[in-house]
Amino acid sequence: MGAGVPHGHPETRCWRLDDGGRQTLVLAATGDRLPQVVYWGAPLPGDEDLTTLHAAHGIDVTGGMLDENPDLSLCPEAVRSFPGQPGLILRAGDGMQLLPKFCFEAEEGDGQHLILTYGDVDNGLTLTIRFAADPDTRIITATSRLDSDRPVHLHWLAAPVLPAPQHSGEMIDVSGRWCGEFQLNRTAWSPGLRYRENRTGRTGHEHFPGLIIPCTGCTNTGGEAYGFHYGWSGGHKMIAEELPDGRRQVQFGHAARMEMKPATRYETAPLYITYSATGLNGCAVAFQRHLRDRIVSWPRPGKPRPVHYNCWEAVYFDHSLPVLKDIATRAAALGAERFVLDDGWFGQRDDDTRSLSDWKVDARKYPEGLDPLIDYVHGLGMSFGIWFEPEMINPDSDIHRAHPDWALGGEDQTLGRQQKALNMALPGVRDFIYDRMAAILSGHEIDYIKWDHNRVLPMPDADQTRGSYALIDRLRRAFPLVEIESCASGGGRIDFGILHRTQRVWLSDSNDALERLRIQHDAALFLPMAVTGSHVGPRRCHTSGRSLDISFRAWVAAQRHMGFEMDPRELDPREAHVLQQVTAWWKDNRIWMEGADILRLDSADPAVLAEQQMTREGDRFVVFAGKAATSAQISPRPLRLTALDPQARYRITVLNRADSPALSRGTPILKTETIEVSGAWLMHHGLVLPWNFPETIWVIEGERL
Ligand code: GLA
């Protein structure tokens, strides 16, 4: 049944959303009350009686309980005796607490979209809830908006509140740190709540706003799971609560008390949700596709992602034109297609203590401006990108000396990397940054910005994030062909809100391929290859001190949007050769890989982190099996593939079998030959790979015959 048609029992209002085959969401309300999600999961038959579902979903009442269990509605209301966290907390303009109670006003929808309007006449409030189910990506997008007929103070507004499954023992949310992004936390469900709140004012390494709830027995490749992502860069709050009666709720929204002034309208960021019956990978694929195909806008759709060269770890602040030209020449010979000039080109930026905001080319380093370098780079066939950190200011800068009031926060605030944030809510500040950036972009042929954000805010304030978004949006309107990479000391600003405005994320400042292998693996729960930057770092990693072979470094970068960041002058002939070869392979394969799904494999050996990147049609794939540590057992355990056609036959080749060390003395067939086997065998027995050292990776190509 489509939305908008009252169904069956006159006292029940029901709606259902279907994404065209993978999930159904059923909402039902008693009379005029706010609806609850009474079903979310595998698709239901088209003729399911929703009124019966509503009645059958209700739980019993016994001693010590109210006479009816309060609704776990899309915005649980304290005034209706809801025993857990409410979905809305606000005060009137005079500071008095309001206790909203919403009643039905209007509905609109078509089975894949639904808009519900509820009003609280006594308090002059309107709550508008929107759902949109995408039949292609299988993501449901949900938002809540509150309108008030007079200014009110908002403490907390949850995006539409969802129930969490009962047949789940744990939840997975995401934390991390600098050089260690996307760490998955598993927390057991128990009575009470898990409350995560990011009050730093940016998405943060520590707080990627995502949650996956695996049902009992779920793995990467099988079982049921529910995925959530809140698309906002200003810091989120998440509540995962088990109520005293055993029901569970999930709430996402902006961090609480982010709104400084009373207002008449508040809206959550989009909450992206999905149900999977194909393990964690079902959630991952939905998020990857939705991000790549719906959220990111590509300036030149269809143009392959270029191989990057970024000079940061080669020269840091020490810019010299002859050296940069030499590096650019070598990078181009290795296969780079875009040269990104990192920090150090402006003001008097000889280290990280000064000059942020002084966005004028440093005439000491570039006496004839940037053009000699840009022209040289173009002459090598590469495009040119440049680093900015627009929202930031050093106290030691001309702009801070002229406008100390532009900085956000008190004079005695603790600095971060010797810098303050600018107050992005001030239109004058945004105009200033816009003018300086526009002058650089219009005066030069630049097609790429690495947009950094290297410190947390002195206090959370939603206006700051809205100001950043407005600035990016204005620049994008003026320079629609310029791509932007979101960086924040690596992966400190990664979310669908910023990716609505950018095309790439700098996943981590760690160019250590071993660490990167793990970070990429876990980030793939949400991020596709096309947006995930990954660079080949120096032989001895600058952030870990670890030395890794070029083959491992190159292949790990080739798993995502590939680039180089080492000083190419350090490469010996073998290293340069390997890097060239892997880069050439990446270029040959990038077009299909950019549209592929990243499927995490369930490795029987915890030392092996493996993934299968496969076209949507399933006719082609590549498996990366990274050996992150020495295995406990002596011989490699078979690696089972996933999502293949059991009846089909596949041609399988270990692409880099020449990397096999002398200590591999046996004759597993994949060491020397291509094999043709069924999907059933690949999924149920698995590949028997040759023995190898830790900190190496096997790259296996597959093709359906
Ligand atoms: C941050 C980024 C780095 C680099 C430096 C420049 O740390 O994450 O990649 O751009 O800033 O200062």
XYZ file of C-alpha atoms and ligand atoms in Angstrom:
717
model
C 0.000 0.000 0.000
C 1.230 3.472 -0.814
C 1.692 6.183 1.734
C -1.093 8.496 2.575
C -3.967 6.049 2.533
C -5.365 5.289 5.969
C -5.457 1.541 6.120
C -8.007 -0.657 7.818
C -8.825 0.170 11.394
C -10.026 3.777 11.721
C -7.916 4.416 14.792
C -4.699 3.363 13.150
C -2.762 5.290 10.549
C -0.235 3.207 8.641
C 2.334 3.848 5.978
C 4.952 1.707 4.332
C 8.103 2.505 2.415
C 9.702 -0.001 0.081
C 13.031 0.406 -1.630
C 12.108 -1.888 -4.460
C 13.113 -5.228 -3.105
C 15.525 -5.186 -0.218
C 13.765 -3.579 2.695
C 10.393 -2.469 3.959
C 9.772 0.121 6.650
C 6.328 0.222 8.217
C 5.081 3.134 10.289
C 1.928 2.989 12.324
C 0.229 5.383 14.689
C -2.624 5.058 17.122
C -5.096 7.758 16.195
C -3.453 11.156 15.944
C -0.285 10.209 17.800
C 3.160 10.260 16.208
C 3.866 7.013 14.365
C 6.313 4.351 15.435
C 8.366 2.134 13.184
C 6.560 -1.155 13.727
C 8.618 -3.037 11.167
C 11.973 -2.484 9.474
C 13.687 -5.320 7.675
C 13.413 -7.759 4.801
C 10.720 -6.859 2.256
C 7.161 -7.692 3.241
C 4.517 -8.949 0.803
C 2.634 -6.142 -0.913
C -0.644 -7.190 0.643
C 0.561 -7.363 4.244
C -2.113 -5.939 6.519
C -0.387 -3.048 8.238
C -3.069 -2.537 10.848
C -2.575 -6.091 11.982
C 1.168 -5.501 12.107
C 0.552 -2.500 14.302
C -1.620 -4.510 16.665
C 0.696 -7.527 16.606
C 3.783 -5.428 17.293
C 2.540 -4.209 20.690
C 4.082 -5.798 23.786
C 2.230 -6.982 26.847
C 1.880 -5.215 30.186
C 2.548 -6.781 33.548
C 3.209 -5.663 37.113
C 5.254 -2.524 37.557
C 4.376 -1.215 34.098
C 2.037 1.495 32.887
C -1.315 0.315 31.567
C -0.079 0.802 28.019
C 3.525 0.898 26.849
C 4.389 4.404 25.641
C 5.102 4.591 21.921
C 8.680 4.432 20.722
C 7.732 7.010 18.121
C 9.689 8.880 15.450
C 10.201 11.549 18.120
C 9.543 10.007 21.536
C 7.694 12.473 23.740
C 8.474 12.930 27.421
C 4.920 14.114 28.034
C 3.557 10.762 26.913
C 5.472 8.962 29.696
C 8.194 7.726 27.354
C 10.657 6.043 29.726
C 13.811 6.755 27.691
C 15.504 9.720 26.077
C 13.024 11.995 24.287
C 13.528 12.964 20.656
C 13.110 16.692 21.261
C 14.201 18.933 24.121
C 13.523 22.658 23.909
C 12.673 25.762 25.869
C 10.455 28.723 25.179
C 12.081 32.105 24.547
C 11.692 32.906 28.266
C 13.629 29.787 29.211
C 10.657 27.696 30.348
C 10.881 24.036 29.406
C 8.373 23.001 26.741
C 6.864 19.542 26.688
C 5.670 19.070 23.123
C 2.845 16.704 22.278
C 2.294 16.314 18.560
C -0.894 15.389 16.704
C -1.413 14.430 13.105
C -1.882 17.222 10.573
C -0.929 16.047 7.085
C 0.648 13.328 4.998
C 2.059 13.123 1.525
C 3.868 10.331 -0.244
C 4.129 7.728 -2.936
C 5.498 4.567 -1.356
C 9.132 5.602 -1.723
C 8.759 9.088 -0.267
C 6.814 10.135 2.759
C 6.284 13.503 4.412
C 4.389 13.559 7.684
C 3.392 16.760 9.412
C 2.461 16.829 13.072
C 1.452 19.853 15.101
C 1.444 20.909 18.737
C -1.132 23.700 18.755
C -0.675 24.633 22.419
C 3.038 25.270 21.977
C 2.831 26.588 18.402
C 5.124 23.844 17.061
C 5.140 21.832 13.853
C 7.222 18.707 13.308
C 7.850 17.598 9.736
C 9.345 14.190 9.143
C 10.619 13.129 5.766
C 11.642 9.730 4.443
C 12.979 8.901 0.996
C 13.831 5.334 -0.015
C 16.296 5.015 -2.880
C 15.519 1.873 -4.862
C 18.914 1.861 -6.505
C 21.266 2.393 -3.583
C 18.938 0.942 -0.917
C 19.495 3.863 1.395
C 16.581 5.455 3.215
C 17.183 9.114 4.013
C 15.306 10.575 6.977
C 15.143 14.107 8.392
C 13.160 15.928 11.055
C 12.322 19.614 11.003
C 10.848 21.685 13.779
C 9.014 24.950 13.099
C 7.797 27.225 15.827
C 5.544 30.239 15.620
C 7.857 32.080 18.015
C 11.620 31.762 18.693
C 12.522 28.810 20.895
C 15.798 27.495 22.318
C 16.737 24.080 21.014
C 18.604 21.632 23.202
C 18.128 18.460 21.165
C 16.317 17.405 18.014
C 16.708 13.819 16.843
C 16.408 12.790 13.232
C 13.540 10.264 12.922
C 14.029 7.749 15.700
C 14.360 4.101 14.744
C 13.975 0.973 16.817
C 17.022 -1.283 17.035
C 16.642 -5.038 16.593
C 16.161 -7.317 19.585
C 18.040 -10.218 18.015
C 21.342 -8.418 18.291
C 23.943 -8.762 21.004
C 26.043 -5.749 20.191
C 26.480 -2.553 18.254
C 29.453 -1.287 16.275
C 30.281 2.392 16.304
C 33.356 4.190 15.089
C 36.119 5.993 16.943
C 39.712 6.712 16.036
C 42.611 9.072 16.379
C 45.122 10.920 14.267
C 46.796 8.311 12.037
C 44.347 5.703 13.319
C 40.940 6.565 11.867
C 37.882 4.291 11.597
C 38.395 2.052 14.613
C 35.357 -0.138 15.120
C 34.035 -0.407 18.682
C 31.827 -3.293 19.570
C 29.652 -2.668 22.622
C 27.247 -5.192 24.090
C 23.647 -4.128 24.441
C 22.534 -3.838 28.044
C 19.775 -1.945 29.855
C 20.526 1.761 29.739
C 22.163 3.754 27.029
C 25.285 4.162 24.994
C 25.611 7.877 24.439
C 28.207 9.271 22.102
C 28.471 12.973 21.677
C 31.089 14.882 19.751
C 31.477 18.370 21.136
C 34.594 19.286 19.150
C 32.756 21.142 16.389
C 34.075 18.994 13.552
C 33.393 15.413 12.547
C 36.687 14.363 14.091
C 38.967 11.350 13.899
C 37.369 10.180 17.108
C 33.718 10.433 16.131
C 32.821 9.244 12.652
C 28.993 9.491 12.881
C 28.144 5.922 11.973
C 26.586 2.912 13.665
C 26.122 -0.644 12.490
C 23.929 -3.029 14.429
C 24.705 -6.606 13.463
C 22.110 -9.202 14.324
C 23.232 -12.374 16.026
C 25.563 -14.361 13.788
C 26.181 -11.550 11.298
C 29.574 -11.512 9.548
C 31.004 -9.384 6.770
C 29.388 -11.622 4.179
C 26.258 -13.028 5.790
C 23.466 -12.337 8.246
C 21.386 -9.288 9.001
C 22.593 -5.824 9.936
C 21.259 -2.284 10.231
C 23.402 0.685 9.227
C 23.146 4.358 10.223
C 25.120 7.430 9.189
C 24.441 11.036 10.190
C 25.592 13.389 7.417
C 26.861 16.396 9.341
C 30.346 17.858 9.897
C 29.752 19.814 13.112
C 29.723 16.994 15.635
C 26.920 14.532 16.273
C 25.153 12.884 19.169
C 24.093 9.250 19.133
C 21.921 7.435 21.605
C 21.519 3.673 21.483
C 19.253 2.843 24.368
C 17.663 -0.263 25.739
C 14.512 0.702 27.593
C 13.436 -0.959 30.856
C 10.877 -2.989 28.876
C 13.591 -4.311 26.531
C 12.770 -2.235 23.472
C 15.705 -0.454 21.893
C 15.942 2.911 20.206
C 18.560 4.686 18.089
C 18.720 8.466 17.909
C 21.069 10.628 15.853
C 21.255 14.396 15.646
C 23.587 17.372 15.967
C 25.455 17.397 19.261
C 23.132 18.836 21.927
C 23.073 22.572 22.673
C 24.758 23.502 19.398
C 22.305 26.328 18.692
C 23.370 29.543 20.352
C 20.307 31.681 19.619
C 16.544 31.097 19.786
C 15.064 30.486 16.334
C 11.816 29.504 14.640
C 13.188 26.648 12.542
C 15.590 23.788 13.199
C 16.330 20.890 10.927
C 18.427 17.803 11.417
C 21.006 16.700 8.903
C 19.995 13.681 6.822
C 20.157 10.366 8.626
C 21.050 7.621 6.150
C 19.851 4.164 7.109
C 19.817 0.747 5.519
C 18.877 -2.823 6.327
C 21.028 -5.653 5.017
C 20.376 -9.363 4.715
C 23.846 -9.902 3.246
C 26.001 -9.174 6.275
C 27.917 -5.998 6.999
C 28.701 -5.865 3.285
C 25.060 -5.155 2.478
C 25.276 -1.989 4.591
C 28.716 -1.131 3.182
C 27.594 -1.451 -0.429
C 24.501 0.683 0.179
C 26.560 3.452 1.797
C 29.315 3.234 -0.832
C 26.884 3.451 -3.737
C 24.757 6.156 -2.192
C 27.780 8.300 -1.421
C 29.350 7.880 -4.844
C 26.186 7.992 -6.957
C 23.904 10.331 -5.000
C 25.860 12.510 -2.578
C 29.084 13.487 -4.323
C 28.737 15.755 -7.330
C 31.521 15.136 -9.792
C 32.644 18.195 -11.787
C 33.486 16.038 -14.769
C 31.388 12.905 -14.483
C 32.855 9.972 -16.308
C 36.388 11.335 -16.199
C 38.590 8.805 -14.412
C 40.121 9.776 -11.092
C 43.661 11.026 -11.792
C 46.732 9.602 -10.053
C 47.838 12.213 -7.523
C 51.212 13.421 -6.460
C 51.222 15.378 -3.193
C 54.497 17.024 -2.141
C 53.840 17.305 1.621
C 56.052 14.510 2.907
C 58.726 15.266 0.306
C 59.387 18.925 1.105
C 57.080 20.056 3.948
C 57.473 23.859 4.154
C 60.748 23.970 2.272
C 59.549 25.011 -1.170
C 62.080 25.608 -3.899
C 61.091 25.854 -7.524
C 63.948 23.733 -8.961
C 63.328 20.985 -6.411
C 59.572 20.993 -6.997
C 60.141 20.855 -10.739
C 62.492 17.905 -10.343
C 59.973 16.126 -8.134
C 57.141 16.873 -10.562
C 59.145 15.470 -13.470
C 59.806 12.250 -11.589
C 56.200 11.987 -10.360
C 54.904 12.341 -13.916
C 57.309 9.656 -15.116
C 55.936 7.337 -12.431
C 52.421 7.937 -13.713
C 51.077 10.887 -11.704
C 48.407 12.993 -13.398
C 47.755 15.700 -10.812
C 50.348 17.586 -8.778
C 49.143 18.968 -5.452
C 51.167 21.752 -3.884
C 50.661 21.341 -0.153
C 51.129 23.716 2.777
C 53.921 26.321 2.650
C 53.279 28.396 -0.494
C 51.692 31.496 1.110
C 52.414 34.269 3.610
C 55.643 33.580 5.469
C 54.757 29.977 6.098
C 58.127 28.425 6.937
C 56.642 26.230 9.642
C 53.252 25.635 11.201
C 53.414 28.552 13.637
C 52.348 31.351 11.320
C 50.564 32.835 8.297
C 47.294 30.915 8.119
C 44.800 33.386 6.586
C 47.525 35.268 4.685
C 46.477 33.630 1.423
C 48.924 35.427 -0.850
C 51.757 33.715 -2.666
C 55.058 33.920 -0.750
C 57.269 36.059 -3.001
C 60.422 34.821 -1.247
C 59.710 31.246 -2.394
C 57.901 32.131 -5.621
C 59.372 35.444 -6.862
C 57.502 35.140 -10.142
C 54.364 33.761 -8.515
C 52.999 30.253 -8.892
C 52.768 30.307 -12.669
C 56.280 29.023 -13.391
C 55.511 25.908 -11.326
C 51.962 25.523 -12.614
C 53.055 25.920 -16.230
C 55.822 23.398 -15.695
C 53.393 20.906 -14.150
C 50.963 21.401 -17.007
C 53.810 20.916 -19.447
C 54.319 17.474 -17.911
C 50.691 16.641 -18.634
C 49.533 16.934 -15.019
C 46.835 19.182 -13.609
C 47.546 21.363 -10.597
C 46.025 21.392 -7.127
C 46.732 23.541 -4.092
C 46.360 23.383 -0.305
C 44.271 25.773 1.783
C 43.147 25.734 5.364
C 40.411 28.323 4.913
C 38.695 28.310 8.309
C 41.904 28.892 10.252
C 44.093 31.753 11.386
C 47.436 31.946 13.169
C 47.788 34.694 15.773
C 51.072 35.332 13.980
C 49.502 36.478 10.711
C 48.810 39.822 9.060
C 45.097 39.112 9.086
C 44.991 38.355 12.799
C 46.938 41.512 13.519
C 44.411 43.488 11.449
C 41.241 41.649 12.615
C 41.756 39.917 15.948
C 37.960 39.906 16.356
C 37.592 37.506 13.409
C 38.884 34.593 15.455
C 36.365 32.310 17.127
C 36.647 31.980 20.899
C 38.374 33.891 23.663
C 41.810 35.457 23.551
C 43.021 33.102 26.253
C 41.843 29.981 24.451
C 44.104 26.965 24.046
C 45.558 26.983 20.567
C 45.647 23.904 18.330
C 48.687 23.582 16.077
C 49.376 27.205 17.063
C 46.169 28.312 15.391
C 42.627 29.498 16.038
C 39.495 28.966 14.000
C 37.908 31.891 12.216
C 34.353 32.781 13.106
C 32.595 31.382 10.059
C 29.233 32.752 11.154
C 30.447 36.268 10.281
C 29.593 37.132 6.659
C 32.605 39.475 6.536
C 34.938 36.621 7.412
C 33.408 34.396 4.758
C 33.669 37.196 2.184
C 37.307 37.737 3.049
C 38.227 34.060 2.683
C 36.186 33.775 -0.467
C 37.937 36.764 -2.038
C 41.410 35.482 -1.212
C 40.696 31.976 -2.465
C 38.871 33.219 -5.556
C 41.844 35.437 -6.389
C 44.171 32.426 -6.355
C 41.751 30.221 -8.274
C 40.859 32.749 -10.949
C 44.430 33.953 -11.367
C 45.787 30.457 -12.045
C 44.861 27.270 -13.775
C 44.036 25.207 -10.711
C 41.529 22.378 -10.726
C 41.837 21.028 -7.199
C 41.864 22.185 -3.598
C 43.066 20.189 -0.651
C 40.864 21.802 2.018
C 42.286 21.269 5.477
C 40.887 21.821 8.985
C 43.589 21.024 11.494
C 42.109 21.850 14.863
C 38.929 21.340 16.815
C 36.780 24.377 17.608
C 37.054 26.180 20.942
C 33.373 25.362 21.466
C 30.662 23.663 19.443
C 28.403 25.962 17.436
C 26.214 24.830 14.543
C 26.597 28.266 12.903
C 30.261 27.497 12.368
C 29.494 24.413 10.295
C 26.737 26.193 8.397
C 29.237 28.995 7.666
C 31.824 26.519 6.362
C 29.216 24.853 4.169
C 28.102 28.254 2.815
C 31.674 29.182 1.910
C 32.329 25.904 0.126
C 28.999 26.137 -1.690
C 29.788 29.656 -2.881
C 33.224 28.654 -4.135
C 31.787 25.658 -5.899
C 29.198 27.786 -7.642
C 31.923 30.172 -8.825
C 34.437 27.436 -9.712
C 32.327 24.411 -10.624
C 35.209 22.547 -12.229
C 37.447 22.719 -9.173
C 37.422 19.536 -7.120
C 37.869 19.609 -3.365
C 39.469 17.127 -1.015
C 38.320 17.169 2.602
C 41.248 16.835 4.971
C 41.482 17.514 8.696
C 44.869 16.264 9.909
C 43.989 13.258 7.779
C 40.496 11.887 8.318
C 39.122 14.425 10.788
C 36.281 15.654 8.552
C 34.712 12.705 6.766
C 30.940 12.499 6.562
C 28.226 12.684 3.909
C 27.618 16.375 4.734
C 31.104 17.449 3.704
C 31.119 14.916 0.862
C 28.017 16.574 -0.517
C 30.428 19.430 -1.268
C 33.708 17.621 -1.932
C 34.959 14.728 -4.012
C 37.719 13.099 -1.990
C 38.748 12.541 1.594
C 42.262 12.376 2.917
C 41.535 9.266 4.931
C 44.537 9.498 7.203
C 47.859 11.233 7.655
C 49.274 7.744 8.029
C 50.951 6.725 4.807
C 52.083 3.567 6.583
C 50.639 0.907 4.283
C 50.188 -1.535 7.145
C 48.078 0.901 9.133
C 46.374 2.114 6.002
C 45.335 -1.418 5.066
C 43.336 -1.640 8.287
C 41.950 1.903 8.117
C 40.815 1.403 4.518
C 39.242 -1.938 5.353
C 37.101 -0.476 8.125
C 36.334 2.801 6.334
C 34.936 0.725 3.446
C 31.889 0.100 5.618
C 30.907 3.601 4.514
C 33.295 4.871 1.811
C 33.725 3.757 -1.796
C 37.045 3.601 -3.578
C 36.333 6.673 -5.722
C 36.456 9.155 -2.819
C 39.106 7.531 -0.643
C 42.562 9.020 -1.143
C 45.512 6.688 -0.579
C 49.141 7.579 -1.228
C 52.377 5.664 -1.527
C 54.473 7.081 1.288
C 58.213 7.208 1.917
C 60.212 4.001 2.328
C 60.458 4.738 6.048
C 57.063 6.031 7.105
C 57.205 9.503 8.659
C 54.388 8.900 11.132
C 55.233 5.367 12.298
C 58.936 4.896 11.615
C 58.113 1.601 9.920
C 59.892 0.569 6.713
C 57.808 -1.277 4.158
C 58.541 -2.675 0.741
C 57.407 -0.702 -2.292
C 55.200 -3.507 -3.581
C 53.106 -3.517 -0.408
C 52.992 0.297 -0.296
C 51.987 0.571 -3.941
C 49.271 -2.103 -3.843
C 47.693 -0.731 -0.691
C 47.468 2.705 -2.370
C 46.069 1.012 -5.482
C 43.128 -0.263 -3.435
C 41.669 3.250 -3.374
C 42.102 6.595 -5.186
C 45.806 6.225 -5.804
C 48.532 8.787 -5.324
C 52.167 9.239 -4.265
C 53.492 11.321 -1.432
C 57.099 10.217 -1.018
C 60.051 12.164 -2.366
C 60.511 10.371 -5.697
C 64.229 11.134 -5.497
C 64.510 8.423 -2.816
C 63.288 5.628 -5.109
C 65.870 3.156 -6.358
C 65.383 1.701 -9.872
C 63.531 -1.398 -8.598
C 61.187 0.678 -6.489
C 60.491 3.079 -9.352
C 59.814 0.127 -11.641
C 57.382 -1.558 -9.238
C 55.582 1.717 -8.632
C 55.270 2.367 -12.352
C 53.879 -1.112 -12.935
C 51.313 -0.934 -10.163
C 50.272 2.557 -11.247
C 49.836 1.376 -14.817
C 47.684 -1.510 -13.547
C 45.605 0.939 -11.528
C 45.056 3.146 -14.563
C 44.018 0.140 -16.640
C 41.489 -0.913 -14.028
C 40.305 2.288 -12.402
C 37.251 2.808 -14.552
C 35.509 -0.372 -13.472
C 36.952 -0.181 -9.945
C 35.517 3.305 -9.453
C 32.030 1.891 -9.930
C 32.697 -1.345 -8.057
C 31.530 -2.439 -4.617
C 34.095 -3.099 -1.921
C 33.158 -6.339 -0.179
C 35.006 -7.171 3.021
C 35.901 -10.844 3.203
C 35.649 -13.052 6.273
C 39.214 -14.206 6.578
C 39.719 -17.373 8.611
C 43.163 -16.036 9.522
C 42.988 -12.902 11.685
C 46.383 -11.871 10.291
C 44.863 -11.464 6.827
C 42.714 -8.459 5.924
C 41.019 -9.125 2.641
C 38.522 -7.462 0.370
C 36.936 -8.170 -2.985
C 36.189 -5.250 -5.280
C 33.583 -6.370 -7.748
C 31.540 -4.795 -10.523
C 27.842 -4.488 -9.925
C 27.245 -7.087 -12.608
C 29.630 -9.487 -10.889
C 31.575 -10.195 -14.072
C 34.903 -8.936 -12.833
C 36.649 -8.566 -9.496
C 39.958 -8.084 -7.784
C 40.786 -9.473 -4.358
C 43.371 -7.807 -2.155
C 44.541 -10.157 0.583
C 46.862 -8.201 2.871
C 48.917 -10.039 5.426
C 48.983 -7.593 8.300
C 50.892 -9.813 10.745
C 52.607 -13.153 11.042
C 49.987 -15.886 11.044
C 49.615 -18.191 14.013
C 49.396 -21.284 11.811
C 52.064 -22.235 9.312
C 50.101 -22.453 6.079
C 47.631 -19.919 4.740
C 44.014 -20.755 5.448
C 41.765 -20.817 2.372
C 40.256 -17.428 1.647
C 36.541 -17.629 0.838
C 35.174 -15.174 -1.696
C 31.663 -13.771 -1.629
C 28.644 -12.683 -3.659
C 29.537 -14.830 -6.703
C 27.189 -16.883 -8.822
C 27.648 -20.441 -7.500
C 26.888 -21.924 -10.919
C 29.190 -19.631 -12.888
C 32.846 -20.351 -13.597
C 35.553 -17.833 -12.892
C 39.086 -17.403 -14.155
C 41.408 -16.664 -11.233
C 44.965 -15.312 -11.446
C 47.346 -14.151 -8.749
C 48.594 -11.033 -10.429
C 51.721 -10.432 -8.361
C 52.856 -14.030 -7.974
C 56.397 -12.893 -8.754
C 56.396 -11.408 -5.232
C 56.544 -14.933 -3.821
C 59.643 -15.264 -1.590
C 62.159 -18.097 -1.823
C 60.828 -19.480 1.449
C 57.648 -20.416 -0.376
C 58.962 -23.797 -1.563
C 55.799 -25.656 -2.546
C 53.674 -25.714 -5.642
C 50.202 -24.368 -4.886
C 48.722 -24.022 -8.313
C 47.979 -20.306 -7.981
C 51.712 -19.648 -7.641
C 52.244 -20.523 -11.245
C 48.940 -20.838 -13.041
C 45.567 -19.356 -13.778
C 42.692 -21.585 -12.693
C 39.039 -21.854 -13.724
C 36.674 -22.809 -10.923
C 33.051 -22.379 -9.949
C 31.649 -19.616 -7.806
C 30.426 -22.330 -5.440
C 33.988 -23.564 -4.871
C 35.357 -20.055 -4.443
C 32.702 -19.217 -1.860
C 32.645 -22.502 0.031
C 36.195 -23.810 -0.179
C 38.150 -20.644 -0.882
C 41.441 -19.748 -2.503
C 44.589 -21.495 -1.337
C 47.188 -18.758 -1.643
C 50.953 -19.200 -1.603
C 52.835 -18.692 1.645
C 54.147 -15.178 2.108
C 55.834 -12.808 4.528
C 53.864 -10.490 6.765
C 53.457 -6.940 5.417
C 52.787 -8.235 1.929
C 49.650 -8.438 -0.129
C 48.318 -10.830 -2.754
C 46.401 -9.296 -5.626
C 44.056 -11.763 -7.298
C 42.100 -11.009 -10.445
C 38.841 -12.755 -11.220
C 36.699 -12.819 -14.317
C 33.403 -14.590 -14.903
C 33.554 -16.842 -17.943
C 47.550 18.398 7.762
C 47.266 17.420 6.640
C 48.542 17.040 5.948
C 49.230 18.284 5.427
C 49.439 19.264 6.566
C 49.974 20.583 6.070
O 48.242 17.796 8.779
O 46.596 16.308 7.126
O 48.296 16.136 4.899
O 48.441 18.872 4.419
O 48.240 19.534 7.266
O 50.225 21.459 7.102
